[in-house]
PDB file of C-alpha atoms in Angstrom:
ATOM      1  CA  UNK Q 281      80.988  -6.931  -5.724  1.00  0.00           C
ATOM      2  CA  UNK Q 282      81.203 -10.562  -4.227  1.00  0.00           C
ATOM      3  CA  UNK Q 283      77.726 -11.702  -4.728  1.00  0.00           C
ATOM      4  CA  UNK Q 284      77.959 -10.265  -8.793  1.00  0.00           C
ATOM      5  CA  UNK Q 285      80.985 -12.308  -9.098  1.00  0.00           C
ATOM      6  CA  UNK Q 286      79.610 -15.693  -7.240  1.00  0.00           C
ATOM      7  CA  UNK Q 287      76.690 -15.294  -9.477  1.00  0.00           C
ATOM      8  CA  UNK Q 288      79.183 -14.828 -12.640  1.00  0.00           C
ATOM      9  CA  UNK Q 289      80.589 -18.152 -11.409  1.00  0.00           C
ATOM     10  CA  UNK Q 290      78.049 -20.079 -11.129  1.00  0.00           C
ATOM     11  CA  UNK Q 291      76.020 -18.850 -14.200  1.00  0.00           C
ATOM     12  CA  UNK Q 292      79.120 -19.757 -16.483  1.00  0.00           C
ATOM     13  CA  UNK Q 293      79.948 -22.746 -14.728  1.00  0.00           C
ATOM     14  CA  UNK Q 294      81.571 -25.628 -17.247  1.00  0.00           C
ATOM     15  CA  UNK Q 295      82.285 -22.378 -19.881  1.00  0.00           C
ATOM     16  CA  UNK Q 296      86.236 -21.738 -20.839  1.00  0.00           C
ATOM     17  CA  UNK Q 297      85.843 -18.584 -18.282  1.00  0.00           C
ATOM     18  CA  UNK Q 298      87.702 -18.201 -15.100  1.00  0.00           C
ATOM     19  CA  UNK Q 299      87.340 -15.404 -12.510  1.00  0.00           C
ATOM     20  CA  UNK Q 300      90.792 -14.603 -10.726  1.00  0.00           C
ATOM     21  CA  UNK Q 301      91.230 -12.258  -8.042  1.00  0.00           C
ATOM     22  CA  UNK Q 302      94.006 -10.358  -6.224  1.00  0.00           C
ATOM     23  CA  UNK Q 303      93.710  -9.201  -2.290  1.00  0.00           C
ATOM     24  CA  UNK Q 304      95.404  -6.534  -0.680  1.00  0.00           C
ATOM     25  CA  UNK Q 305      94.972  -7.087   2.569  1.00  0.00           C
ATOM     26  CA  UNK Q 306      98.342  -7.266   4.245  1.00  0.00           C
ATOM     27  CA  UNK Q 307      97.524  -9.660   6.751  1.00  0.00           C
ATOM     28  CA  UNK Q 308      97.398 -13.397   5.341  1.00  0.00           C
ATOM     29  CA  UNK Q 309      95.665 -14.919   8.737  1.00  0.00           C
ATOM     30  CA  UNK Q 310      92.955 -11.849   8.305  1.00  0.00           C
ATOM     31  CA  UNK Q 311      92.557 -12.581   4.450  1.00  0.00           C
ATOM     32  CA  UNK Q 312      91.878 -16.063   4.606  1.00  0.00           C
ATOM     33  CA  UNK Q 313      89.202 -15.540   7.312  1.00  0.00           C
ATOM     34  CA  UNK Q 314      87.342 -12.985   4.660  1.00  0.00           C
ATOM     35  CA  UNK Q 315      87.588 -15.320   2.154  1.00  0.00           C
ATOM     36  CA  UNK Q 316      85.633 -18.059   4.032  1.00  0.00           C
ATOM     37  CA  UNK Q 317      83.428 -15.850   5.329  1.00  0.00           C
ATOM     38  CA  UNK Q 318      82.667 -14.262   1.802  1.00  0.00           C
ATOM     39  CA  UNK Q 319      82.210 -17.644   0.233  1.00  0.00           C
ATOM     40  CA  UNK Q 320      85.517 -16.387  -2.456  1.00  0.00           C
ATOM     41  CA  UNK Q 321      84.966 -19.868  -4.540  1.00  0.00           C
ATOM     42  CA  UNK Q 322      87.381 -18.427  -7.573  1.00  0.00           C
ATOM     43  CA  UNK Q 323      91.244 -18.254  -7.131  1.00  0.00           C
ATOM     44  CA  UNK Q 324      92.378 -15.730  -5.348  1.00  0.00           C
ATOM     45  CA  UNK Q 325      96.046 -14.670  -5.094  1.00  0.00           C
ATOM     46  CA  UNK Q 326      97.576 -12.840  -2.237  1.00  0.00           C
ATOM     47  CA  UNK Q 327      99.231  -9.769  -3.192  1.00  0.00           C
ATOM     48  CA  UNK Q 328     102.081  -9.783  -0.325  1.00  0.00           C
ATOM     49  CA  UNK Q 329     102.433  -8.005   2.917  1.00  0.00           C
ATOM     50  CA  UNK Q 330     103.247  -4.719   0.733  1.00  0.00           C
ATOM     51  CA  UNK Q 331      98.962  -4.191   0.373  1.00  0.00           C
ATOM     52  CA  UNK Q 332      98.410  -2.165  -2.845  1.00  0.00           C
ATOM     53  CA  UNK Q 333     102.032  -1.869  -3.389  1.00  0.00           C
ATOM     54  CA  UNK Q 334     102.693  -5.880  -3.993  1.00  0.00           C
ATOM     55  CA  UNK Q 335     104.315  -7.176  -6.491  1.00  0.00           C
ATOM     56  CA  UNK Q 336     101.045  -8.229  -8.254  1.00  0.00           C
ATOM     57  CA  UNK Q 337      99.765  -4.868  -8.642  1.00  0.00           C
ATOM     58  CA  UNK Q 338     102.958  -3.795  -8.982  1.00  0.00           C
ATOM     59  CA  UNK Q 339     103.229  -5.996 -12.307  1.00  0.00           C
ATOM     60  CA  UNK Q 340      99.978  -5.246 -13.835  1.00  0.00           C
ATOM     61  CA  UNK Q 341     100.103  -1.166 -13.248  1.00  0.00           C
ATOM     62  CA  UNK Q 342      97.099  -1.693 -10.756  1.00  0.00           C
ATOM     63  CA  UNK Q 343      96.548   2.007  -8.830  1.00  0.00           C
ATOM     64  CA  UNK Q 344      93.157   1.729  -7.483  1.00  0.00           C
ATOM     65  CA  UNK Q 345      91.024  -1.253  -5.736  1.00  0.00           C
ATOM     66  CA  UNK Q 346      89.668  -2.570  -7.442  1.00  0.00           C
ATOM     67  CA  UNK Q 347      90.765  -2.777 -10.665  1.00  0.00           C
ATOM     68  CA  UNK Q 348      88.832  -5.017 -13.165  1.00  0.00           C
ATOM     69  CA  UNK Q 349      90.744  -6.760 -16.266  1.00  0.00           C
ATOM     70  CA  UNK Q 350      89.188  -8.761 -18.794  1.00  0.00           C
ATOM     71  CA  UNK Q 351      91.604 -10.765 -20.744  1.00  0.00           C
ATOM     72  CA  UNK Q 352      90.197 -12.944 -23.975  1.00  0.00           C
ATOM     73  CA  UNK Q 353      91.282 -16.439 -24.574  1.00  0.00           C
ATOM     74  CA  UNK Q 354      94.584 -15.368 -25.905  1.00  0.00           C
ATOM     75  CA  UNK Q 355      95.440 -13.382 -22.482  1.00  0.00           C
ATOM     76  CA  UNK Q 356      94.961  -9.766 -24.041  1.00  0.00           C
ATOM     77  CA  UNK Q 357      93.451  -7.363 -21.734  1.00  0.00           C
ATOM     78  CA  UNK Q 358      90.389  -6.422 -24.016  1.00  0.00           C
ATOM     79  CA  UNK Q 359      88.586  -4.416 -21.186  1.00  0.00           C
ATOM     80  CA  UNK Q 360      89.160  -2.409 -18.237  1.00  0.00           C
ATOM     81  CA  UNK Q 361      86.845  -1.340 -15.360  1.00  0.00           C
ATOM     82  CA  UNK Q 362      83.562  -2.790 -16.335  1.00  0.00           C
ATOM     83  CA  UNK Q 363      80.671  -3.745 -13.626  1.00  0.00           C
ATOM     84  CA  UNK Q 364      77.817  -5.377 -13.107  1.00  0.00           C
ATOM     85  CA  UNK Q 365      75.902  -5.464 -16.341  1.00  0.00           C
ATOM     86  CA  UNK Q 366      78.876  -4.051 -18.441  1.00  0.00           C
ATOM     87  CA  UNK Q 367      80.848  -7.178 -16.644  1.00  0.00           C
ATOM     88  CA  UNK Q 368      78.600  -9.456 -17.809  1.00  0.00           C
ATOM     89  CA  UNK Q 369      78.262  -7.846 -21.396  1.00  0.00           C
ATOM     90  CA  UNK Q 370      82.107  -7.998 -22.116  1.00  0.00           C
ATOM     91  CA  UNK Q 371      82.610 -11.910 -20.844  1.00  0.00           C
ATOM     92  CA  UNK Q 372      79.867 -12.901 -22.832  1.00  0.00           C
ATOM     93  CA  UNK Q 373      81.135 -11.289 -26.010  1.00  0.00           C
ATOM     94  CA  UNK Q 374      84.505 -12.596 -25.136  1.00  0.00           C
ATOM     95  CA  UNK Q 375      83.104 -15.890 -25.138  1.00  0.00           C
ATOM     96  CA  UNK Q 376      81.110 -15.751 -28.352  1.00  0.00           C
ATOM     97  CA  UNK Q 377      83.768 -14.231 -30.478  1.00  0.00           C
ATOM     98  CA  UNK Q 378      86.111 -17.114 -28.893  1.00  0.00           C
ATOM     99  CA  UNK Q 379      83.009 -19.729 -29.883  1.00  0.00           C
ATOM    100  CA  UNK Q 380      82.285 -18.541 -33.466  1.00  0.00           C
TER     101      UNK Q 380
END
């Protein structure tokens, strides 16, 4: 899913969207290393040496990796689990219902 999302970045670069992701991965040192490699540009939050069982996850009901989340401009979770095209569908909706 990393290149969709780098090209989700950079195609709405300067738009009121933000891409925000969680990691599992209980080792920090081993996370960080991914994320270079990667080339994770968007805020990424660590989700604690618990894995899937951190208090992120924990928080937002998250039981399978990954889970997708698209909140609107008002932080409502309007859509769950979309990919790729359907990804890209629901953000720009999201932004042109938040635009009109």
């Amino acid at each position: 899913m990393y290149p969709h999302e780098r090209s989700l970045v950079k195609r709405l670069a300067g738009e009121p969207f933000a891409l925000i992701g969680v990691n599992s991965d209980p080792d920090l040192e081993k996370l960080q290393d991914v994320l270079v490699e990667e080339n994770i540009t968007w805020r990424s939050f660590w989700n604690g040496p618990e894995g899937t069982g951190g208090p992120i996850s924990t928080q937002w009901n998250v039981r399978g990796w990954p889970t997708i989340y698209i909140l609107d401009h008002e932080g409502k979770i309007r859509f769950k689990g979309p990919r790729g095209e359907a990804m890209d569908e629901a953000v720009d909706q999201l932004l042109a219902e938040m635009k009109a």
